[in-house]
Coordinates of C-alpha atoms in Angstrom, one line a residue:
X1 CA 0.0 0.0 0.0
X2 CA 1.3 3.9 -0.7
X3 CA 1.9 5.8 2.5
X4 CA -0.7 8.5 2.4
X5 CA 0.7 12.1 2.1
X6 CA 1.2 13.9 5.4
X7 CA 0.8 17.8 5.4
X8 CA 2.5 19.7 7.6
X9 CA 1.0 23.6 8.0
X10 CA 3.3 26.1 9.6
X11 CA 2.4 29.3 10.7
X12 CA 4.9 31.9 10.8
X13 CA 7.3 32.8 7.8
X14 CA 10.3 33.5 9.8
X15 CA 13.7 31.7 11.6
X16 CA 11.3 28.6 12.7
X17 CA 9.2 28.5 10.2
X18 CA 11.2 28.6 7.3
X19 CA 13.9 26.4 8.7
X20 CA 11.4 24.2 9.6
X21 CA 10.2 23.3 6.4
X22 CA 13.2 23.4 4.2
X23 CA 14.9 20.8 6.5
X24 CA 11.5 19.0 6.1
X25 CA 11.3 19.5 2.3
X26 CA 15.1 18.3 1.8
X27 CA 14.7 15.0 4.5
X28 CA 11.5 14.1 1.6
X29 CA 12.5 15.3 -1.1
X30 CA 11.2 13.0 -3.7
X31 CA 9.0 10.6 -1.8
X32 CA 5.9 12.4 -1.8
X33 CA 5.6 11.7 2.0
X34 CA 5.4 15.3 3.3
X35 CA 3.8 18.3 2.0
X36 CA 4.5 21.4 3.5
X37 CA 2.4 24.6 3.4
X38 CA 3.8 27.9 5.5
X39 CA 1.3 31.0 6.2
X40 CA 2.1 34.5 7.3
X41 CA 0.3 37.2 7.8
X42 CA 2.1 39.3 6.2
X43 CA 1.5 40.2 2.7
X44 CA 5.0 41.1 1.6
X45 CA 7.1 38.3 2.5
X46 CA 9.7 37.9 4.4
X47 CA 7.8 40.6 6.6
X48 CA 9.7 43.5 7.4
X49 CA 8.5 44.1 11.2
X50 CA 9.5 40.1 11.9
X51 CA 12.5 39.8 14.6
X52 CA 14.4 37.5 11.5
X53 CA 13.7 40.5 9.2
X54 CA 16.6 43.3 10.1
X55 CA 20.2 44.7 8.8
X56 CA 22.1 42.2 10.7
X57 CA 22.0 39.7 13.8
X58 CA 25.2 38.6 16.4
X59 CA 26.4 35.1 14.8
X60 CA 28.5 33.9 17.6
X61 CA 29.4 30.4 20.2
X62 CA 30.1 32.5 23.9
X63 CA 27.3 30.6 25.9
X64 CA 27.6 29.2 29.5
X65 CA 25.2 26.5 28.5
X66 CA 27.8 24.0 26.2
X67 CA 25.0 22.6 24.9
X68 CA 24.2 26.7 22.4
X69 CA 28.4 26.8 22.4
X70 CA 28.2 23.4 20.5
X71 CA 25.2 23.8 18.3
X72 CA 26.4 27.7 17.2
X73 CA 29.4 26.1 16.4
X74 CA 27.2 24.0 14.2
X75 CA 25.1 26.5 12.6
X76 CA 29.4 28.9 12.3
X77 CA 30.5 26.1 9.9
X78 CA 26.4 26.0 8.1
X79 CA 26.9 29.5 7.5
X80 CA 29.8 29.3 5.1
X81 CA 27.9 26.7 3.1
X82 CA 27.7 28.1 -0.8
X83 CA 23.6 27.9 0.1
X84 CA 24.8 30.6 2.1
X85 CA 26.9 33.3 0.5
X86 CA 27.2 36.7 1.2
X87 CA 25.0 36.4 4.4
X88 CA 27.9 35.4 6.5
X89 CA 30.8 37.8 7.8
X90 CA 32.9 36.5 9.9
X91 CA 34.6 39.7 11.6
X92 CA 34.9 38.2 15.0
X93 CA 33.4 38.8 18.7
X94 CA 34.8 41.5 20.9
X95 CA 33.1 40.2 24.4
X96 CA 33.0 42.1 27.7
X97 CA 32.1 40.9 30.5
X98 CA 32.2 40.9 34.1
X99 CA 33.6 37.4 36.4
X100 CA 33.5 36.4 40.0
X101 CA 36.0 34.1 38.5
X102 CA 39.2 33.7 36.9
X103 CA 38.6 34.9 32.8
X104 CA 40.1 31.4 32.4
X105 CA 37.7 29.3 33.7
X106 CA 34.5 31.7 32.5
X107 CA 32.2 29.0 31.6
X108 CA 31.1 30.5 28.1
X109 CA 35.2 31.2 27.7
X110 CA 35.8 28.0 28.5
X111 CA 32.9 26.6 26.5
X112 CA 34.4 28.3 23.0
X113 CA 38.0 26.9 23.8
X114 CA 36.7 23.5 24.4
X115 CA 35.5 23.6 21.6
X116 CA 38.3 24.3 19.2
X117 CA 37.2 28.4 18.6
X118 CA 39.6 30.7 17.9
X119 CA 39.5 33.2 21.4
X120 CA 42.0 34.8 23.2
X121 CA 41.7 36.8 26.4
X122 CA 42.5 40.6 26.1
X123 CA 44.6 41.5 29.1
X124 CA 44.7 45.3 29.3
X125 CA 42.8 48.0 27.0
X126 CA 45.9 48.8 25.3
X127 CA 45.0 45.4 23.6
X128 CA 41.2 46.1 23.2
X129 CA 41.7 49.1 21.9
X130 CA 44.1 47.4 19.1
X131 CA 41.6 44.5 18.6
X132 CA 38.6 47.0 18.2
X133 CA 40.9 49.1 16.1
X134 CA 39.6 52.8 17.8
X135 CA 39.9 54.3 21.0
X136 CA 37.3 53.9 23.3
X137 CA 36.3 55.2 26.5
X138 CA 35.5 51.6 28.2
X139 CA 37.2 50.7 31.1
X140 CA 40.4 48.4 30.6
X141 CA 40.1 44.7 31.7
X142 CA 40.7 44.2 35.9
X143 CA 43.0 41.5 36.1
X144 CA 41.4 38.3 38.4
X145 CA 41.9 38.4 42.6
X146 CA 40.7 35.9 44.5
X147 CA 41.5 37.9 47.7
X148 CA 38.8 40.9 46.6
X149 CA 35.2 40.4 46.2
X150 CA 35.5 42.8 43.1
X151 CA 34.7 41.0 40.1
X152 CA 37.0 41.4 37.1
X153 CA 36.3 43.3 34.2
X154 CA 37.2 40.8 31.4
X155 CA 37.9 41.0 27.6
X156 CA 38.1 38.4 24.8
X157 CA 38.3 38.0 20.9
X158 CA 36.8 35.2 19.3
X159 CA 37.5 35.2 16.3
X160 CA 35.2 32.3 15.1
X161 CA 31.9 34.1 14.7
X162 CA 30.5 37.5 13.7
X163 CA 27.3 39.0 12.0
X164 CA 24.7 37.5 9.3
X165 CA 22.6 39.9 6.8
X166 CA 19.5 38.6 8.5
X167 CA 16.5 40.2 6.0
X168 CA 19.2 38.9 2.8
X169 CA 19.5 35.2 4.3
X170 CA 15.6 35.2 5.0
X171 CA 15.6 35.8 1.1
X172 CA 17.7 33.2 0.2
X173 CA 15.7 30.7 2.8
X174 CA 12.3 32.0 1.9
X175 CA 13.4 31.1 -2.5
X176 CA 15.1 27.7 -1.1
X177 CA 11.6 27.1 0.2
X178 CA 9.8 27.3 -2.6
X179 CA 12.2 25.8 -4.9
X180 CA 12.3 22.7 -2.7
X181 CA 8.5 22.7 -3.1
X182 CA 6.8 24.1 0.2
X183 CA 4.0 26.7 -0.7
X184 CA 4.2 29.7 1.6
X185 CA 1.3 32.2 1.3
X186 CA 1.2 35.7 2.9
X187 CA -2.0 38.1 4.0
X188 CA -3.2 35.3 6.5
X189 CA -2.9 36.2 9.8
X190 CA -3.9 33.7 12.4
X191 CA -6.5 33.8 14.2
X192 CA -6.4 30.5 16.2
X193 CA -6.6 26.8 16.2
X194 CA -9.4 24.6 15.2
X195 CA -10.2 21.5 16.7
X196 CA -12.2 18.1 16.3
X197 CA -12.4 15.4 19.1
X198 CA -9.9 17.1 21.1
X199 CA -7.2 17.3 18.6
X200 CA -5.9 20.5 16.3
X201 CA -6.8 19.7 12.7
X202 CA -6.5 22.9 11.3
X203 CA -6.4 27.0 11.7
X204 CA -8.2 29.5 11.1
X205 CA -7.0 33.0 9.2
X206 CA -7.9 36.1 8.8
X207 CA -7.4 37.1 4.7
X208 CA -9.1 40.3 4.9
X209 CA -11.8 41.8 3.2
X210 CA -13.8 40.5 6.4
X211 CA -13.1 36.9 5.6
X212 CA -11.5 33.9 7.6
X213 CA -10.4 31.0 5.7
X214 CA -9.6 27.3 7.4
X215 CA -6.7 25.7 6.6
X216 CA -6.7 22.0 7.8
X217 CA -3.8 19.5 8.2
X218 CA -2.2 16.2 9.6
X219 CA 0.7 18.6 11.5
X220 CA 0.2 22.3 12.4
X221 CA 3.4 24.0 13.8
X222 CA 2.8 27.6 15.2
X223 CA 5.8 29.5 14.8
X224 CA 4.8 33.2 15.0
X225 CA 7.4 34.5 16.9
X226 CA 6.2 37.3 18.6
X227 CA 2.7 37.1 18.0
X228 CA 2.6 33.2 19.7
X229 CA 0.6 33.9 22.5
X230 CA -1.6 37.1 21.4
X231 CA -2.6 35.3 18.0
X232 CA -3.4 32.0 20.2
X233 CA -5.3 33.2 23.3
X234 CA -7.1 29.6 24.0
X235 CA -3.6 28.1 24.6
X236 CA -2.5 29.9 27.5
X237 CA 0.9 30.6 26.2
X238 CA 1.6 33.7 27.2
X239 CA 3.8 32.5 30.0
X240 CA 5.9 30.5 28.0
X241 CA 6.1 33.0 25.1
X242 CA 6.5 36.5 26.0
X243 CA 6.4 39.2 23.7
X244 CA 9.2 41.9 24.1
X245 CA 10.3 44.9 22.2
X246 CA 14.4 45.5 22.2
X247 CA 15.1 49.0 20.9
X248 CA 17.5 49.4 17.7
X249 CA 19.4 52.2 16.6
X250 CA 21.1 53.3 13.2
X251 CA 23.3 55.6 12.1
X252 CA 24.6 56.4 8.1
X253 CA 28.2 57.2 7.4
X254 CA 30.0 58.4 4.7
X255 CA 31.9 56.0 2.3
X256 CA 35.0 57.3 3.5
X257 CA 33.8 57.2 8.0
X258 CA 32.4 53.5 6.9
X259 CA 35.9 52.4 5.8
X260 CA 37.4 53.3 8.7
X261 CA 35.2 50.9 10.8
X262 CA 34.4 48.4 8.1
X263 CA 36.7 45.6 9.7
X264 CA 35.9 46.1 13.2
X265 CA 34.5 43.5 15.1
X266 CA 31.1 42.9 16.6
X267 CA 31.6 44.7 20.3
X268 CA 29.0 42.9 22.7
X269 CA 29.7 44.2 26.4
X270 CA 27.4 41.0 28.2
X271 CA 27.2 43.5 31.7
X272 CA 25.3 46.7 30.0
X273 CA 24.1 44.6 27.0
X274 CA 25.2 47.1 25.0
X275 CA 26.4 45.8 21.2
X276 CA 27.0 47.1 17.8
X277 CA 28.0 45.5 14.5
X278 CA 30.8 47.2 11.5
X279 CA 29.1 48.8 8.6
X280 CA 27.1 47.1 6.5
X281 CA 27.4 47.5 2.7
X282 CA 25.1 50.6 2.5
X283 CA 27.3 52.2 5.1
X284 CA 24.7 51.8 8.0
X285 CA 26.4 51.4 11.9
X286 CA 23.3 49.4 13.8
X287 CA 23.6 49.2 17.7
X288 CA 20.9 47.7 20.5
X289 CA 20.6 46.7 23.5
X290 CA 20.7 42.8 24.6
X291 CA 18.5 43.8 27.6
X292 CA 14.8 42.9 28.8
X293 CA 13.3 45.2 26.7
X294 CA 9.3 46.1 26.7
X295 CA 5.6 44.4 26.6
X296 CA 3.1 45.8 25.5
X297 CA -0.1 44.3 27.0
X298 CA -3.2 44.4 24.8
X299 CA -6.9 42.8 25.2
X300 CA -7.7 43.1 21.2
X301 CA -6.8 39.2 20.2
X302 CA -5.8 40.6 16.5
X303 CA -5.8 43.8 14.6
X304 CA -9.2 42.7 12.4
X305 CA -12.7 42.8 13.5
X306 CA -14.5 39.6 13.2
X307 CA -15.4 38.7 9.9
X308 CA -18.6 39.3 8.4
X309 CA -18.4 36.0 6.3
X310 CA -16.2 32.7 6.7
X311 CA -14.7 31.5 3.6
X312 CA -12.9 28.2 3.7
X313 CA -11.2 25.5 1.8
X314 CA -12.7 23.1 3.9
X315 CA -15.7 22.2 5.8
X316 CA -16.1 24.6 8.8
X317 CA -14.9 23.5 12.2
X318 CA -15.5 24.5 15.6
X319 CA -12.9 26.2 17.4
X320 CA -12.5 24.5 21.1
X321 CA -11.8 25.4 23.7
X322 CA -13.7 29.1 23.3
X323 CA -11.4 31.7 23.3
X324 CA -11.0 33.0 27.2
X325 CA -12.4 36.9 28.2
X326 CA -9.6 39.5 26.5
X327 CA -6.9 40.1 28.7
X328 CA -3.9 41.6 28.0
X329 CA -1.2 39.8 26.8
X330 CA 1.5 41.6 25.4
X331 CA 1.3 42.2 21.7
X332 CA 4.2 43.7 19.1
X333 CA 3.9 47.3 17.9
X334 CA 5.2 47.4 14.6
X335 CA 5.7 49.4 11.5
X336 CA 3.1 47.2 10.0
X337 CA 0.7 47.6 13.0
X338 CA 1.2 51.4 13.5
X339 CA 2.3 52.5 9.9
X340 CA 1.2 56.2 10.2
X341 CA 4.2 58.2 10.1
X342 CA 6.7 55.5 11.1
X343 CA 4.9 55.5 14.6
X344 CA 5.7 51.8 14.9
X345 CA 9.2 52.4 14.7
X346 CA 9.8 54.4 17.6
X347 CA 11.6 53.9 20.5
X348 CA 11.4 54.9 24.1
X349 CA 13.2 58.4 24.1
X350 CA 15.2 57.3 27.6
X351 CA 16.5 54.3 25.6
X352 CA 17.8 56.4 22.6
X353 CA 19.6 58.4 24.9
X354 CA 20.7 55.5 26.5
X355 CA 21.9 53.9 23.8
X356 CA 24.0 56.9 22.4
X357 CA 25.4 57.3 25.3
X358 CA 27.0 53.3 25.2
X359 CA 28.1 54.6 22.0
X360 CA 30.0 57.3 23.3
X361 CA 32.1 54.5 25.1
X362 CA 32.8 52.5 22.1
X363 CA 32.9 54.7 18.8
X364 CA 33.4 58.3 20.2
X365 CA 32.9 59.9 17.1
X366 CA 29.7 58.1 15.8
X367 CA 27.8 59.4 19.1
X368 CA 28.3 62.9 17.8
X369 CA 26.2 61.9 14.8
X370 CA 22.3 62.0 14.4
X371 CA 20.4 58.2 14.2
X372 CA 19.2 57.5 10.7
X373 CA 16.2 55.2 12.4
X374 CA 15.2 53.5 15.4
X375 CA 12.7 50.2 15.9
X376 CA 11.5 47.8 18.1
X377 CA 12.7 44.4 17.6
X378 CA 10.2 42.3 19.0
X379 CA 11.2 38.9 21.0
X380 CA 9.5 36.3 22.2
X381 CA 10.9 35.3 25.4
X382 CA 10.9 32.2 27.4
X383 CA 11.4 32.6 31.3
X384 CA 14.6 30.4 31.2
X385 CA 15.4 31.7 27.9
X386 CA 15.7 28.0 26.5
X387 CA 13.4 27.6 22.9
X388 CA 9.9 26.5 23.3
X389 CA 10.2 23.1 20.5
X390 CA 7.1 20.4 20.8
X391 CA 4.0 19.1 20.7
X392 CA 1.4 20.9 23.3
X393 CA 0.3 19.4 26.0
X394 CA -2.4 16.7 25.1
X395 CA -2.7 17.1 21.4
X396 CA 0.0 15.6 19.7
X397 CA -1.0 17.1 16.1
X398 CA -0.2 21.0 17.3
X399 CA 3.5 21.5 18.0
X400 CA 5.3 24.8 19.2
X401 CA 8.6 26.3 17.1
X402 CA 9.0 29.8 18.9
X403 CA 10.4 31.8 21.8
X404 CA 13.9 32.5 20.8
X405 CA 15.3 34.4 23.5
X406 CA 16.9 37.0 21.2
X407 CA 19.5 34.3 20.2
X408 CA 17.8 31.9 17.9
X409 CA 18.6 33.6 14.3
X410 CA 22.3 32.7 14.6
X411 CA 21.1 29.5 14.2
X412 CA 19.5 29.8 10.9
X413 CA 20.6 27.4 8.6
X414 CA 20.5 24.3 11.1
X415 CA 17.3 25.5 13.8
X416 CA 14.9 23.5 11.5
X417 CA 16.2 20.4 11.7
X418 CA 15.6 20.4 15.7
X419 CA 11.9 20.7 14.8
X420 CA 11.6 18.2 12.4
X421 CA 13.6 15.9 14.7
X422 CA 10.4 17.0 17.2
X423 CA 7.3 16.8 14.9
X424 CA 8.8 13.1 13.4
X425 CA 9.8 11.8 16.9
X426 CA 13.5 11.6 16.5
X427 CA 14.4 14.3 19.0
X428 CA 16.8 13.1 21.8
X429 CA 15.2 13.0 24.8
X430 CA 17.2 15.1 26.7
X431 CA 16.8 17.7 24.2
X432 CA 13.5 17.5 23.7
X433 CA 13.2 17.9 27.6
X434 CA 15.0 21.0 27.4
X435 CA 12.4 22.7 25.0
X436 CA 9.3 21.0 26.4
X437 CA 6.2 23.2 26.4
X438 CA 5.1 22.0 30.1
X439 CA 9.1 21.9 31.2
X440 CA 9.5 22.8 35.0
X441 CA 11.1 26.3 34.2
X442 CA 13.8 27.8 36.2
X443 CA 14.5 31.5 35.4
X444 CA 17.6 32.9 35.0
X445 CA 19.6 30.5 33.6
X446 CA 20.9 32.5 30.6
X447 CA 20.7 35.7 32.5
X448 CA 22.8 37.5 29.9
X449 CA 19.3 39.8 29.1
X450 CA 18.5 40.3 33.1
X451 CA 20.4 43.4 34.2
X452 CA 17.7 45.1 34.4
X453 CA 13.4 44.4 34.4
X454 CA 11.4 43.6 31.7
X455 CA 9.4 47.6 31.5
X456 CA 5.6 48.1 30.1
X457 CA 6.1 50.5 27.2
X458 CA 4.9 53.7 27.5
X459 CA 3.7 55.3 24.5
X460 CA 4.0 58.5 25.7
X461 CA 7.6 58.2 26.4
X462 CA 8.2 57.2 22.6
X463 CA 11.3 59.3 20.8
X464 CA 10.6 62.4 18.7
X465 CA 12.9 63.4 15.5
X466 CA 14.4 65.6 17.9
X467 CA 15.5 63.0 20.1
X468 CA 17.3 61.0 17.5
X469 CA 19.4 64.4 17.5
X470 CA 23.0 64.3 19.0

């Protein structure tokens, strides 16, 4: 007998959802076992307010957690696949940190040189200075004492990482998708699950006009990033998968300012948060902060009234359980939400200053200029800041491919296979443990984005063109 077809329907056109279904596509390629279709509700794709969707993204191994030092290692060497090219730079990792301990045995140090990367510590700021290649105002590297309770002030270059062009590679994913046969759709925003006897079989979407549509399947995989736990209210999620903004900043140089920092490395200073990439090829200097960031806690469950008339492929199904009263769970802000005037762009005016004054420390001279554009990055945050990968509690047809912590996209080219490993029942179990949905969570284990609580955003406090003004 022929194996019937199994569809797989992923919702969410981003670092899990693409990944997911091109390592799908390429494991059944040419059996005609697995058909894969990927919404978005987006109509432009990739969208340009998703997390994956941006200038550039950190590519690097430094994690106290050997399991992330091992697999970015993994996803280092993926990058410099041909598949890949031109989406990798491989400028190295300028890391600042502070250490209760000796630099030498730093965990995440530790971690990269187990591992074969190329790191070196940086004993004094004469030699950060030299491996940065400006002068900077940061403080130089306090050498380790185990007879003083202050923690040292530690410097590395790893040399074995650097950034990724993230909106270009989700370019080059989102054509490998469709050339390995997946059908990915935009304008269909989801608008929840839809079950029979207990068991997802479907979702429904919004494609506008005041119309939902029903998409059904053997496999649905949400993978909405930000937008998990608003777009799916009935699942409870919002624990698990926690929307935050992270505020971005960009500044334009000249051809001839750009070639003076176009072979810098990434700096990433792990005790502010603070980080900033070289020029990109359009000259552009983007810096952030690897902190908390913002929620922004909404009742509305989407941004559509409820449609008028329900349009489907299939049969009509009812949605159980019924959605629960609203509530607000936070929900992104986006240039695509709040177009009018670039409103959805903005940043909180405290953070802009904030972050030009980090600058200040780092590249003296590009402080003194004014930002070319801000935006809120949105997250989706997991309390331990381990992935949320698997099936949902109870219903074995619905899996869960989101909350990447703000360090999933480095893992790109390899991220996917993880979740196929999930939805076919291959994943180890310790990993699959690790990612559970219904794991016993213990916060704070990657505290690298805890210096300081997560804030509700205020929109009142959102910067002005004048505030992008040095």
């Amino acid at each position: 007998t022929t194996t019937p077809t199994k569809h797989i329907l992923i919702l969410g056109a981003g670092t899990f959802g693409l990944s997911t279904a091109l390592h799908l596509l390429q494991r059944h390629a040419g059996t005609g076992k697995v058909r894969v279709t990927v919404l978005d509700r987006a109509a432009e794709l990739p969208a340009r307010d998703a997390a994956s969707v941006d200038l550039n993204k950190v590519v690097r191994s430094c994690y106290t957690d050997k399991f992330y030092t091992r697999l970015a290692r993994e996803a280092i060497a993926a990058w410099k696949a041909p598949e890949w090219a031109g989406c990798y730079h491989e400028s190295g990792i300028l890391l600042l940190k502070n250490t209760t301990t000796s630099p030498d045995v730093d965990p995440a140090y530790a971690n990269d040189r187990a591992l074969g990367a190329r790191t070196s510590l940086l004993p004094d700021a004469a030699a950060v200075r030299a491996a940065l290649g400006v002068e900077g105002a940061f403080p130089a590297p306090v050498p380790f004492d185990p007879t003083t309770p202050t923690p040292a002030y530690t410097a590395s270059l790893n040399h074995d990482g650097g950034w990724a062009e993230a909106a270009r590679a989700m370019r080059v994913l989102l054509a490998r998708v469709r050339a390995a046969g997946g059908r990915v759709l935009g304008g269909r925003e989801a608008r929840g699950v839809v079950r029979r006897a207990g068991r997802c079989v479907g979702v429904r979407v919004w494609v506008g006009a005041g119309h939902e549509e029903v998409y059904e399947a053997d496999v649905v995989v949400l993978a909405v990033g930000a937008w998990t736990a608003s777009a799916f209210r009935e699942l409870g999620l919002d624990a698990r998968c926690l929307a935050t903004g992270q505020s971005v900043a960009t500044i334009q140089l000249t051809p001839d300012e750009a070639a003076l920092y176009r072979d810098c490395p990434v700096f990433l200073n792990f005790e502010t948060g603070f980080y900033v990439f070289p020029p990109n090829e359009d000259n552009i200097v983007k810096f952030a902060l690897h902190a908390a960031g913002h929620t922004h806690p909404t009742a509305t469950p989407c941004s559509h009234p409820p449609p008028t008339t329900t349009v489907a492929p299939t049969p009509p199904v009812p949605c159980i359980p019924p959605a629960p009263p609203p509530r607000g769970i936070s929900t992104p802000r986006t240039v695509l939400s709040h177009p009018d005037g670039g409103d959805g762009l903005r940043i909180p005016r405290s953070v802009a200053r904030e972050l030009r004054e980090h600058l200040r420390d780092v590249y003296p001279r590009l402080a003194e200029k004014p930002f070319l554009g801000t935006r809120l990055c949105w997250y989706t945050d997991s309390p331990d800041s381990d992935w949320v990968i698997g099936a949902y509690p109870g219903d074995p047809s619905l899996f869960l491919a989101t909350s990447g912590s703000g360090h999933a996209f480095k893992f790109l080219p390899i991220i996917g296979s993880i979740v196929a490993d999930a939805i076919e029942g291959k994943l180890d179990p310790a990993i699959a443990k690790k990612f559970a949905v219904d794991r016993a969570i213990a916060p704070g284990v990657l505290a690298e984005r805890n210096t300081r609580p997560i804030r509700e955003l205020d929109l009142a406090e959102l910067c002005l063109p004048e505030d992008l003004l040095p």
